[in-house]
Coordinates of C-alpha atoms and ligand atoms in Angstrom, one line a residue:
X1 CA -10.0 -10.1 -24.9
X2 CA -7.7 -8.1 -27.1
X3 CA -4.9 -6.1 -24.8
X4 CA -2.4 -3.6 -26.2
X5 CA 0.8 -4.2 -24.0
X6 CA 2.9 -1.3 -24.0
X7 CA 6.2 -1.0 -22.9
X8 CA 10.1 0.3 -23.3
X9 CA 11.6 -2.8 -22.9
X10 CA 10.8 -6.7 -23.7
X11 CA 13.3 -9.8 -23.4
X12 CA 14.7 -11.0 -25.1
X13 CA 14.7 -7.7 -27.5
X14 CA 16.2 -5.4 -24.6
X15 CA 16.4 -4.8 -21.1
X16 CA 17.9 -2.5 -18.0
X17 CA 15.7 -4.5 -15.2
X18 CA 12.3 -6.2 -14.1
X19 CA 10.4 -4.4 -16.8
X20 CA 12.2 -6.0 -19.5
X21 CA 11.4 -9.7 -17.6
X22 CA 7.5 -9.1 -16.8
X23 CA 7.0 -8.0 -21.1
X24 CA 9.0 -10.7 -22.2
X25 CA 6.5 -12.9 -20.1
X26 CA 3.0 -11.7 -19.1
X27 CA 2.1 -11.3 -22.7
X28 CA 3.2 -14.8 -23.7
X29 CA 1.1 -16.5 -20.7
X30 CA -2.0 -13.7 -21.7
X31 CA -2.2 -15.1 -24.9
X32 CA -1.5 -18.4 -23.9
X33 CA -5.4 -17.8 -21.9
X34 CA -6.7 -17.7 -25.5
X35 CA -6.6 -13.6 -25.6
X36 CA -5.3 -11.7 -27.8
X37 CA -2.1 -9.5 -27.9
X38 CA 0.2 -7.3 -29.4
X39 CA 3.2 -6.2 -27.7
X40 CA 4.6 -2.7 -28.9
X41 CA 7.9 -1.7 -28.0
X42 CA 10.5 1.1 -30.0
X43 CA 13.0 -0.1 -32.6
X44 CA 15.8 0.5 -30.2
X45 CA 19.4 0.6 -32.5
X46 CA 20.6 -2.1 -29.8
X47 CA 18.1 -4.6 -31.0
X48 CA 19.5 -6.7 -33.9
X49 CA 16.8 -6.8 -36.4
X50 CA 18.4 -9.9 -38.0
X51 CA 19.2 -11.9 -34.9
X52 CA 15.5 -11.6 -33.9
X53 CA 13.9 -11.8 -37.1
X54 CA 12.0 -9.0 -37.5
X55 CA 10.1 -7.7 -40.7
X56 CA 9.8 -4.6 -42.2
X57 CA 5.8 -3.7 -42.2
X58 CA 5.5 -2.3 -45.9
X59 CA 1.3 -2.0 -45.3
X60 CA 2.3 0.8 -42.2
X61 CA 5.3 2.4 -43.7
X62 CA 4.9 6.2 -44.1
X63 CA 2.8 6.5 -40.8
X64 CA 3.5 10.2 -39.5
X65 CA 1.9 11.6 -35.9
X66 CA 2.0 15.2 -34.8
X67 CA 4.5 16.4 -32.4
X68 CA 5.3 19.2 -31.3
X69 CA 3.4 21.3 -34.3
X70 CA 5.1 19.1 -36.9
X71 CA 5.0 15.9 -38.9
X72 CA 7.1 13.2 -37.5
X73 CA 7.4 10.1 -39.6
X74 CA 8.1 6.3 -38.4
X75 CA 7.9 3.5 -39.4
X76 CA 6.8 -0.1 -37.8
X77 CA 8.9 -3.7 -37.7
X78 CA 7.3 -7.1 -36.7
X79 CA 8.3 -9.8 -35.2
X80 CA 7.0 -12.5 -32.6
X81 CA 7.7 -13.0 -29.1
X82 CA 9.7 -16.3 -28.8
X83 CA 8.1 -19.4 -28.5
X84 CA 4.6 -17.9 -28.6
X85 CA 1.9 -17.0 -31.3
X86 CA 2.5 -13.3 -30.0
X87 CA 2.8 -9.9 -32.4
X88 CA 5.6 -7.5 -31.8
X89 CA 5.4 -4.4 -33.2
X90 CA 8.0 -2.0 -32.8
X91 CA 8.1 1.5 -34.2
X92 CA 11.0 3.0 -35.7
X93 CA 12.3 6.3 -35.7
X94 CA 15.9 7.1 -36.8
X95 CA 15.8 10.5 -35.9
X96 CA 14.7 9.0 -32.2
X97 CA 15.5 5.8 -31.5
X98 CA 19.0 5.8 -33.5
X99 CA 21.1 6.2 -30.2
X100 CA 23.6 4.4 -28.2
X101 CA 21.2 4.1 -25.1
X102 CA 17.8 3.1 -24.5
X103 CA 17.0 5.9 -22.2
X104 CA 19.0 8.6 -22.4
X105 CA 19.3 12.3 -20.7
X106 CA 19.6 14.1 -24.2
X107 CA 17.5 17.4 -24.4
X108 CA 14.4 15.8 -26.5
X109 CA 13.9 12.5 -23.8
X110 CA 10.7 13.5 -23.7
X111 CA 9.7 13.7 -27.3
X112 CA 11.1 10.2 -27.8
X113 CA 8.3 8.9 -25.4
X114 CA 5.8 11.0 -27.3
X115 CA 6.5 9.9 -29.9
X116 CA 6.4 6.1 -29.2
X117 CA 3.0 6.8 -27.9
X118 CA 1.2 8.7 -30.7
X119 CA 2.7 6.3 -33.4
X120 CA 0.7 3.4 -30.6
X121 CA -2.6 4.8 -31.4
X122 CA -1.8 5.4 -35.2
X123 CA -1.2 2.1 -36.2
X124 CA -3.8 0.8 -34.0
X125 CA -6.3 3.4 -36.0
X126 CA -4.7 2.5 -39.2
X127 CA -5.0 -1.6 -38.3
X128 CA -8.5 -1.0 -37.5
X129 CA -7.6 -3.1 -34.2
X130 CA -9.5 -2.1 -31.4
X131 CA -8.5 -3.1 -28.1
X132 CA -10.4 -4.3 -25.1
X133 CA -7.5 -2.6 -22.9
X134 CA -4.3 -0.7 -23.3
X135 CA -1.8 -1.9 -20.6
X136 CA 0.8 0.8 -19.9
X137 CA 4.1 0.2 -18.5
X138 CA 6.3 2.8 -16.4
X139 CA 6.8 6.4 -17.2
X140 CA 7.7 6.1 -20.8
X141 CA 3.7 5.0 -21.5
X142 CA 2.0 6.6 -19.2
X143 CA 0.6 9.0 -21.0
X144 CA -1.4 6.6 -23.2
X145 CA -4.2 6.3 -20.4
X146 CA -4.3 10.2 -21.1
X147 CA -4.3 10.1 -24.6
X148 CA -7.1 7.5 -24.7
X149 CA -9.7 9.3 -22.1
X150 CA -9.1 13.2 -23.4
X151 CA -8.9 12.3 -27.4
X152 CA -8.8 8.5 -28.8
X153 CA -12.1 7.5 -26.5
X154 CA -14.0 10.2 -29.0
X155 CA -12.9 8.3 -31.8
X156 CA -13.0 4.7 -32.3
X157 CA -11.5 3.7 -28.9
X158 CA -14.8 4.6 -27.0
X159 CA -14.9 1.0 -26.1
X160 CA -11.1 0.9 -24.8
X161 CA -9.8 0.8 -21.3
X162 CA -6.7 1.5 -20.2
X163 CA -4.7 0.2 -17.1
X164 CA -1.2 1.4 -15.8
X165 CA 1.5 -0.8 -13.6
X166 CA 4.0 1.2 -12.0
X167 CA 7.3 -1.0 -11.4
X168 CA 9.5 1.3 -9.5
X169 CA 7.5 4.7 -8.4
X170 CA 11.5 6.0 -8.5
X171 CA 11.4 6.7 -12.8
X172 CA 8.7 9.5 -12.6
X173 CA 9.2 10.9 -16.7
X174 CA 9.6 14.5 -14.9
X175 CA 10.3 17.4 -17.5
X176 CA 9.7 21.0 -18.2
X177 CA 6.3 21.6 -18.5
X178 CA 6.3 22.6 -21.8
X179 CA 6.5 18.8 -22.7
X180 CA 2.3 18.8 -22.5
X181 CA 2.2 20.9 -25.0
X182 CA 4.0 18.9 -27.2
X183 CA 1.1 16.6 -27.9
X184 CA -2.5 18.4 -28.5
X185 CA -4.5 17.1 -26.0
X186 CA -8.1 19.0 -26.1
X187 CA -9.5 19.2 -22.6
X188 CA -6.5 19.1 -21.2
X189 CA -6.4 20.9 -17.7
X190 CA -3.5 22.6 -16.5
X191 CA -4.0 23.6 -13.0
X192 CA -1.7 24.2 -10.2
X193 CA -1.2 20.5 -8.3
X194 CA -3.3 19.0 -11.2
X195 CA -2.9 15.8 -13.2
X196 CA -0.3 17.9 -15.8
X197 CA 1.7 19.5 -13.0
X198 CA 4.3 18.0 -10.3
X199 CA 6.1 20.3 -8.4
X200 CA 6.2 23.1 -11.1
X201 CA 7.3 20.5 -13.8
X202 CA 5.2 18.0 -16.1
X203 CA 5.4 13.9 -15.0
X204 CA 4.3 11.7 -17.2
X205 CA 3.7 9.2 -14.6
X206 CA 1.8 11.1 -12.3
X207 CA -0.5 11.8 -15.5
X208 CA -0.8 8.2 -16.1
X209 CA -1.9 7.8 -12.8
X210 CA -4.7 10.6 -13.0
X211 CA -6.2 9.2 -15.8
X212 CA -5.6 5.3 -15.9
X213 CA -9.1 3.3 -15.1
X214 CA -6.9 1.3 -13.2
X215 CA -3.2 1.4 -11.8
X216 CA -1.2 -1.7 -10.4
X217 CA 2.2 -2.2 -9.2
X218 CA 3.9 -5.3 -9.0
X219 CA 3.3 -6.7 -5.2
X220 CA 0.5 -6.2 -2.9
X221 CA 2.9 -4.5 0.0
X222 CA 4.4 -1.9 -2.6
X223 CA 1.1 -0.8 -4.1
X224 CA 0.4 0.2 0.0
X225 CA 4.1 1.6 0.1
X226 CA 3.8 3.9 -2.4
X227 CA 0.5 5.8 -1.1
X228 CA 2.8 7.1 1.9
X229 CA 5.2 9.8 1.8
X230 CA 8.0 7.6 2.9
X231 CA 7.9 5.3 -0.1
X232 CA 5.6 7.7 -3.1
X233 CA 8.8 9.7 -4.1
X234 CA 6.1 12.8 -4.0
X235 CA 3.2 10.9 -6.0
X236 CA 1.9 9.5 -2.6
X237 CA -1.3 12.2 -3.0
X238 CA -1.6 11.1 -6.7
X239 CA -1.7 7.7 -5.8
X240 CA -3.8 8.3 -2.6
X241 CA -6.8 9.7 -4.9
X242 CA -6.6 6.5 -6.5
X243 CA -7.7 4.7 -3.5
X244 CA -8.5 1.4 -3.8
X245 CA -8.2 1.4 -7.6
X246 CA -4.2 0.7 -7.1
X247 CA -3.8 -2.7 -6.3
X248 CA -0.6 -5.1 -6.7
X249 CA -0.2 -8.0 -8.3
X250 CA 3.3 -10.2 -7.7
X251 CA 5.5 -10.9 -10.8
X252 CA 5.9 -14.8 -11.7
X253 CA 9.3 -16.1 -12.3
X254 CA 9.9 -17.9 -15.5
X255 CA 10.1 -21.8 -14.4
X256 CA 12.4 -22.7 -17.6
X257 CA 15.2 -20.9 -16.4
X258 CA 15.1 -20.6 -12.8
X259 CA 14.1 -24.5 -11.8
X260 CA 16.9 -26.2 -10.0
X261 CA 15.3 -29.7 -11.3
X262 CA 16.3 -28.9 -14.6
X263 CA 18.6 -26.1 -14.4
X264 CA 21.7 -26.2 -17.1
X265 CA 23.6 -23.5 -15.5
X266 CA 24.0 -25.8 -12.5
X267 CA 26.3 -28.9 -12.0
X268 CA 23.8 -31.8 -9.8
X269 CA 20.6 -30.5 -10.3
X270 CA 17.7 -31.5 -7.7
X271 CA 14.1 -31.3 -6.3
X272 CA 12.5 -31.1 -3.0
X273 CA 12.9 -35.1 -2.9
X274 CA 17.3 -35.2 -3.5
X275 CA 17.9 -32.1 -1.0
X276 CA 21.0 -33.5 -0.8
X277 CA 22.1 -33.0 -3.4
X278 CA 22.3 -29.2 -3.2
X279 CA 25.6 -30.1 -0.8
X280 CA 27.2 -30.9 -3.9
X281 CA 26.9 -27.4 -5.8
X282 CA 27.6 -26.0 -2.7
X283 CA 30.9 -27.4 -2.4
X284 CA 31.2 -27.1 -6.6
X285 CA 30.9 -22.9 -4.9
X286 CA 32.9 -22.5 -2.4
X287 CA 35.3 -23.8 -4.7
X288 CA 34.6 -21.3 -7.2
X289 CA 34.9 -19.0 -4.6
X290 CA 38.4 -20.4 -3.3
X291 CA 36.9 -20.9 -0.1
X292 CA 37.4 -23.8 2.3
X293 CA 35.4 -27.1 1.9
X294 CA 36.3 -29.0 4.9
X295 CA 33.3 -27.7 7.5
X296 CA 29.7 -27.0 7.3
X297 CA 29.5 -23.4 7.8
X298 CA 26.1 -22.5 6.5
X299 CA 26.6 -20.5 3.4
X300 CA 25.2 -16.8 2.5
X301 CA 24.7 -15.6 -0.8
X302 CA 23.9 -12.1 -2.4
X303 CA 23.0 -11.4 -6.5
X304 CA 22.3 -8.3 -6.9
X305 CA 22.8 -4.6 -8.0
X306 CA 25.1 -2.8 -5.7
X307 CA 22.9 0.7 -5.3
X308 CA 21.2 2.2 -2.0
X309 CA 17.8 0.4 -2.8
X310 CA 19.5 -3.0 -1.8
X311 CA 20.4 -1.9 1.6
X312 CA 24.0 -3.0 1.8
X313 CA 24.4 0.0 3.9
X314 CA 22.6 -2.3 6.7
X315 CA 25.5 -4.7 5.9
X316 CA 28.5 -2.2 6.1
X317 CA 28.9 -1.3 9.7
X318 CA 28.4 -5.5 10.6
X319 CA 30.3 -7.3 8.2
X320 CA 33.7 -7.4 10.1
X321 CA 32.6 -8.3 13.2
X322 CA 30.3 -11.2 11.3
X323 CA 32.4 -12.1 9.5
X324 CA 35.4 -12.1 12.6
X325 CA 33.3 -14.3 14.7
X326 CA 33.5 -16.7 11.8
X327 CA 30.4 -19.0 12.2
X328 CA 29.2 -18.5 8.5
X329 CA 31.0 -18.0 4.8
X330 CA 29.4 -15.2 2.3
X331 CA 29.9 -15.3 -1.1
X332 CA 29.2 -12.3 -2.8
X333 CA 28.1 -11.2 -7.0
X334 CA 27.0 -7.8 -8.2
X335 CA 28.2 -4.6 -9.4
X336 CA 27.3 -1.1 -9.3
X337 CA 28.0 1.7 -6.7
X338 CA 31.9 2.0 -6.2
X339 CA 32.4 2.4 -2.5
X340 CA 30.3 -0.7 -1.6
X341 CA 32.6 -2.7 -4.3
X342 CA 35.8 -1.7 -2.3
X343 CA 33.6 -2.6 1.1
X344 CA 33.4 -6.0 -0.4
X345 CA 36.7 -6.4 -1.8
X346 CA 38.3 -5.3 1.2
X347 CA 36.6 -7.7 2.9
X348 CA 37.5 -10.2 0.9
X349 CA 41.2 -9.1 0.9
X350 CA 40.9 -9.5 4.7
X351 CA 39.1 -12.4 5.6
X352 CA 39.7 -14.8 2.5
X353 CA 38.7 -18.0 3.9
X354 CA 35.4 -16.4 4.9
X355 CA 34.4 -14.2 2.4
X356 CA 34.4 -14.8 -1.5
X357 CA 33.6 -11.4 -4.1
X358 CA 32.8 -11.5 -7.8
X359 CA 32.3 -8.1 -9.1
X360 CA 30.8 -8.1 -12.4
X361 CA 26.8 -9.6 -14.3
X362 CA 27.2 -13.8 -14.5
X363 CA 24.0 -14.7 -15.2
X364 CA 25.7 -18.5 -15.1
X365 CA 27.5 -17.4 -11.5
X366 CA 24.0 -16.6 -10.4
X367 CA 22.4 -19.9 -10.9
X368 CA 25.5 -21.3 -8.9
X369 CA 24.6 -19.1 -6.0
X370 CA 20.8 -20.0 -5.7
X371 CA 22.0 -23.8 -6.1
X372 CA 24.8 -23.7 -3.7
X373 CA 24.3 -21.1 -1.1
X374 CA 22.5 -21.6 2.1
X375 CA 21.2 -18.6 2.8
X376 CA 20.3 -15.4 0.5
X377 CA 20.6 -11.9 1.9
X378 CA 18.2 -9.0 0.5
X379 CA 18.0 -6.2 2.7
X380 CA 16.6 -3.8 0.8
X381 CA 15.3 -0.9 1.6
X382 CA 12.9 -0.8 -0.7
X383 CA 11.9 -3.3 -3.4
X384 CA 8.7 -3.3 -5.6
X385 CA 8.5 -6.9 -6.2
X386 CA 12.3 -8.5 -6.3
X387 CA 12.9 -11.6 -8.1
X388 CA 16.0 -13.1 -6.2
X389 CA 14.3 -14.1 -2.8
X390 CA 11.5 -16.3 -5.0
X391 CA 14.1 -17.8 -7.1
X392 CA 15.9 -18.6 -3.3
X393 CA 12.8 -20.0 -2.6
X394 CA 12.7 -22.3 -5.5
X395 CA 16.1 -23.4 -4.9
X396 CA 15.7 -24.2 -1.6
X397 CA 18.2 -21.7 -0.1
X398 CA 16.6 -19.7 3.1
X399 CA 15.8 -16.1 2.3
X400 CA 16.5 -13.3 4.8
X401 CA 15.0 -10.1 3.9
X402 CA 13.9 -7.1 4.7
X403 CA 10.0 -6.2 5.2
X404 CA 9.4 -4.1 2.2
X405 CA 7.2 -4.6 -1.0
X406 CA 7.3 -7.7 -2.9
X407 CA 10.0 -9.2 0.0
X408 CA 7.0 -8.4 2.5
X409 CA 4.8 -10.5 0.3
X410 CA 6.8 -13.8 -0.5
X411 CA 8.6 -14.3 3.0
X412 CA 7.4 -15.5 5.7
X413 CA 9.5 -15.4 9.1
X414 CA 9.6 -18.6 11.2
X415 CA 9.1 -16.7 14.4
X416 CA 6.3 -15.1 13.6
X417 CA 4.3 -17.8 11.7
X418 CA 5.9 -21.4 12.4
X419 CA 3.4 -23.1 10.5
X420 CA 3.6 -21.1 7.5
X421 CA 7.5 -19.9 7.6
X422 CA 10.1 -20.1 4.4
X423 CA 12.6 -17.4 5.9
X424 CA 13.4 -14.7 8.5
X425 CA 12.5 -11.5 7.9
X426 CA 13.4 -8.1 10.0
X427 CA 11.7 -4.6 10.4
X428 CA 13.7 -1.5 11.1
X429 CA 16.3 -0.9 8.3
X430 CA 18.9 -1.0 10.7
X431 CA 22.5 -2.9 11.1
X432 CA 21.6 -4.0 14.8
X433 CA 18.1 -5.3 13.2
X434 CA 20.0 -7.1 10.2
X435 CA 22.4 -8.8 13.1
X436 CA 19.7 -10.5 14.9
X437 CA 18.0 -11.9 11.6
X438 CA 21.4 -13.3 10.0
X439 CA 21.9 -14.9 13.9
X440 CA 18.4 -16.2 13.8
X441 CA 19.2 -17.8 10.7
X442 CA 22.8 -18.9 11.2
X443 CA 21.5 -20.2 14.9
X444 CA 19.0 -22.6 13.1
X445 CA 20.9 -24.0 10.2
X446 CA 22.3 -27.2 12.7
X447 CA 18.6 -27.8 13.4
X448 CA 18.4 -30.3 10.1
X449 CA 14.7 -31.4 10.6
X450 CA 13.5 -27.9 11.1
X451 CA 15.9 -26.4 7.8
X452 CA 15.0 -29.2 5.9
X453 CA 11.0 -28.2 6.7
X454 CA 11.8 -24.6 5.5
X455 CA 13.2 -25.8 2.3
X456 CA 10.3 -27.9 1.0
X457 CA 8.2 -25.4 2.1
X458 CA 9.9 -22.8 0.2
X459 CA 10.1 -25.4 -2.9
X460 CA 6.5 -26.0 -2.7
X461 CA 5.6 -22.2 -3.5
X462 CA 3.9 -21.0 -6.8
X463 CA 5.8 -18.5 -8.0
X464 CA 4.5 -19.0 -11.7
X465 CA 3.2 -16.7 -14.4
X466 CA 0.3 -18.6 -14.9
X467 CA -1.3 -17.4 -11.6
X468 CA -0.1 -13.3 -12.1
X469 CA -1.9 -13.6 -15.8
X470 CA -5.2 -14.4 -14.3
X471 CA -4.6 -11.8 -11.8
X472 CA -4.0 -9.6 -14.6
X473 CA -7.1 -10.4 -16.6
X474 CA -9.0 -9.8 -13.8
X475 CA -7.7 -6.1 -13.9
X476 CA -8.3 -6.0 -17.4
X477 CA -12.0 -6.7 -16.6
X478 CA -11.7 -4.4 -14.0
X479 CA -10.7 -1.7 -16.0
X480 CA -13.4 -2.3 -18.7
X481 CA -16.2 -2.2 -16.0
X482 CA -14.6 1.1 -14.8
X483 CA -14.3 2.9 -18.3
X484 CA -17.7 2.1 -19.1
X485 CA -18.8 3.9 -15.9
X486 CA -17.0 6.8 -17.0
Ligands
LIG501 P1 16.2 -5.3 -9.6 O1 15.3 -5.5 -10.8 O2 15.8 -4.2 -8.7 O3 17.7 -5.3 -10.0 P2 15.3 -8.0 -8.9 O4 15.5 -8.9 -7.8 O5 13.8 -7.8 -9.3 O6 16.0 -6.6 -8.7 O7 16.0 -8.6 -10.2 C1 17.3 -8.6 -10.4 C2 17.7 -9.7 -11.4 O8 19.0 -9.4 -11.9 C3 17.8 -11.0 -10.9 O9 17.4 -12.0 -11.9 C4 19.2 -11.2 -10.4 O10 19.6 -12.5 -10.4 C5 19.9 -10.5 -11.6 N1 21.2 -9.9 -11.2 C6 21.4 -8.8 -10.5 N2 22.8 -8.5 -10.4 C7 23.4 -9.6 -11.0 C8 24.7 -9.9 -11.3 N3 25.7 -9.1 -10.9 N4 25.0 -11.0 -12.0 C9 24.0 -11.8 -12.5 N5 22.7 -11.5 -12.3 C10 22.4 -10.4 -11.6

């Protein structure tokens, strides 16, 4: 097949978050299935043309699209995603993608997006490469689904299909409605509560979503989430109409980087086989950490942004008393939101031997964590796929979780399902509810036959990419069969 992957962010080019991680890797594994690929992404200022070797296109320079009633130029770099046979192409636009930040909240966000999108299908046109299916990413390409059904499919793309994957239903593209217009789209309806109108504003996503011949999202438990008013952040309806057409498929985890067998960032690497010698990178983190070595406490670790989505609101009202009854050490790494920073520093301040904080990104840190902690904590409160409990997993350090989204998917409580368990998992996002799972947890770590059991298990998981691209090509096919029914 030939698949146009679209997206606003690609490692190792640039990244804010999971996005950047699943189109630095899906497209490599695709075309590592013997399909064919190109990966477009914008010429962001942040990405160093030299560093990454890219080439100016001469054959597409000159390209202009219409936007907003007038010409806009751009131009179009290559380059190759790294160790792979895979095309980038990113489009270049000083007068748009010239700026300090990849997304911004400047007056023309919008156009920047439009942009990016037209200039998709005009190089495609002007290639004379035809894809099979366009794969959209998120709100900043959700409009190509739109673009292809109401104008490209009368051209040459009467063939093309499109599909959409929504990583976090929270980035909706929502502006003024007089975005639409912006782009000419003929058939185009604009009524009330229709595809071009979300609460009295335009949504780029909630377009996507109308018109895509399929939407994903990135786990099977999220792609249920989001149809319900409690998780859709208002697109539950436009989702709901969708039906069964929105289905999930789980991210991978790249296995070069996150294997503790041959993990660099690590100092006694291991496999299921020398368990033991995870002990030894968790006393190489405690000291780190300053914390005493002298007992076998079991060990809890957190990675992770520090915003409301994480749930460390569960944590708050608990910590002291957990951490006063002393039967297990934390050790803490993330930034973000301010007040839980101080929560955690406090803590620290308080209880020092119990409690260790790093508040800053170490991505080396990190690996140190998943080696040497027991235990990892995720109690989000919401999480579309999360990375951090299947790298635990991996490592062989117990996740405790939350049942939300990708979490829901990849855990599987040893209460509930003995035979099958890798971690504990609770319900209600509540502190009480959080207390019980971390004692659960905590209350099993002496059993060393039945820990030991959880750990291979975990180990033995397949968290790799090669399984999520065959999922993926099976929505491609999907989506072919559905736009030829169209
Ligand atoms: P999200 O994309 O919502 O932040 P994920 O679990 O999907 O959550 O992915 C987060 C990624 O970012 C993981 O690879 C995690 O290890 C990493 N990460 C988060 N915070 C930090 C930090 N402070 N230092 C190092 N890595 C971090």
């Amino acid at each position: 097949m030939k698949i146009c992957f679209a997206t606003s962010e690609c490692v190792p080019f640039v990244k804010t978050g999971g996005l950047g991680d699943v189109s630095g890797a899906l497209p490599r594994f695709i075309g590592g299935l013997g399909h064919e690929v190109k990966v477009f992404l914008p010429l962001y200022s942040t990405i160093d043309r030299e560093d990454h070797h890219l080439s100016f296109d001469k054959k597409l320079s000159g390209l202009s699209v219409e936007l907003d009633g007038r010409p806009e130029e751009f131009s179009v770099w290559l380059g190759k995603l790294p160790d792979s046979d895979v095309d980038t192409l990113f489009i270049h636009s000083h007068t748009y993608f010239d700026r300090p930040h990849i997304y911004t909240d400047d007056d023309d966000e919008d156009e920047r997006y439009l942009l990016f999108q037209l200039a998709i299908f005009r190089v495609l046109e002007e290639m004379k490469w035809i894809p099979d299916v366009i794969h959209a990413n998120d709100w900043p390409t959700a409009l190509l689904p739109v673009l292809l059904r109401l104008r490209y499919r009368l051209r040459a793309f009467s063939k093309t299909a499109s599909v959409l994957t929504i990583h976090n239903i929270g980035y909706q593209g929502t502006f003024d409605r007089s975005t639409i217009s912006k782009i000419n789209l003929p058939g185009k309806r604009t009524t009330r509560s229709g595809p071009f109108e979300h609460y009295g504003r335009f949504s780029f996503l909630k377009a996507g979503i109308c018109f895509a011949d399929v939407v994903s999202t990135v786990s099977p438990t999220y792609a249920a989430e989001i149809q319900t008013s409690e998780f859709g952040r208002g697109l539950e309806d436009a989702i709901r109409t969708r039906g069964d057409r929105v289905q999930g498929v789980l991210n991978g985890i790249d296995d070069s980087t996150w294997n503790p067998a041959s993990d660099s960032l690590i100092p006694y690497p291991y496999d299921a086989e020398s368990l033991n010698v995870k002990s030894e990178n968790k006393r190489a983190l405690l000291e780190r950490f300053q914390l005493p070595t002298d007992d076998d406490l079991p060990l809890l670790g957190i990675i992770s942004r520090l915003t409301d989505q994480k749930g460390f609101n569960l944590l708050e009202p608990i910590l002291e008393s957990i951490l006063r009854e002393g039967d297990m050490r934390f050790v803490v790494l993330g930034s973000g939101d301010k007040h839980l920073q101080n929560v955690f520093r406090s803590a620290a301040h308080e209880f020092p031997d119990q409690i260790g904080v790093h508040i800053g990104y170490d991505e080396s840190l990190s690996h140190l964590i998943e080696a040497g902690a027991d235990i990892f904590l995720m109690p989000s409160l919401y999480e579309p796929c999360g990375l951090n409990q299947m790298y635990s997993l991996n490592y062989g350090t117990i996740p405790v979780v939350r049942r939300t989204g990708g979490l829901a998917d990849t855990v599987v409580d040893l209460d509930e399902d003995p035979a099958n368990a890798n971690g504990f998992i609770f319900d209600r996002a509540e502190p009480t509810e959080l207390e019980r799972a971390l004692h659960r947890a905590i209350s099993r770590y002496d059993d060393r036959f039945l820990w030991r059991l959880l750990q291979k298990r975990g180990m033995a998981s397949d968290f790799s990419w090669t399984t999520s691209a065959a999922s993926y090509l099976s929505l491609y096919r999907e989506a072919v069969v559905v736009s030829e029914m169209q």
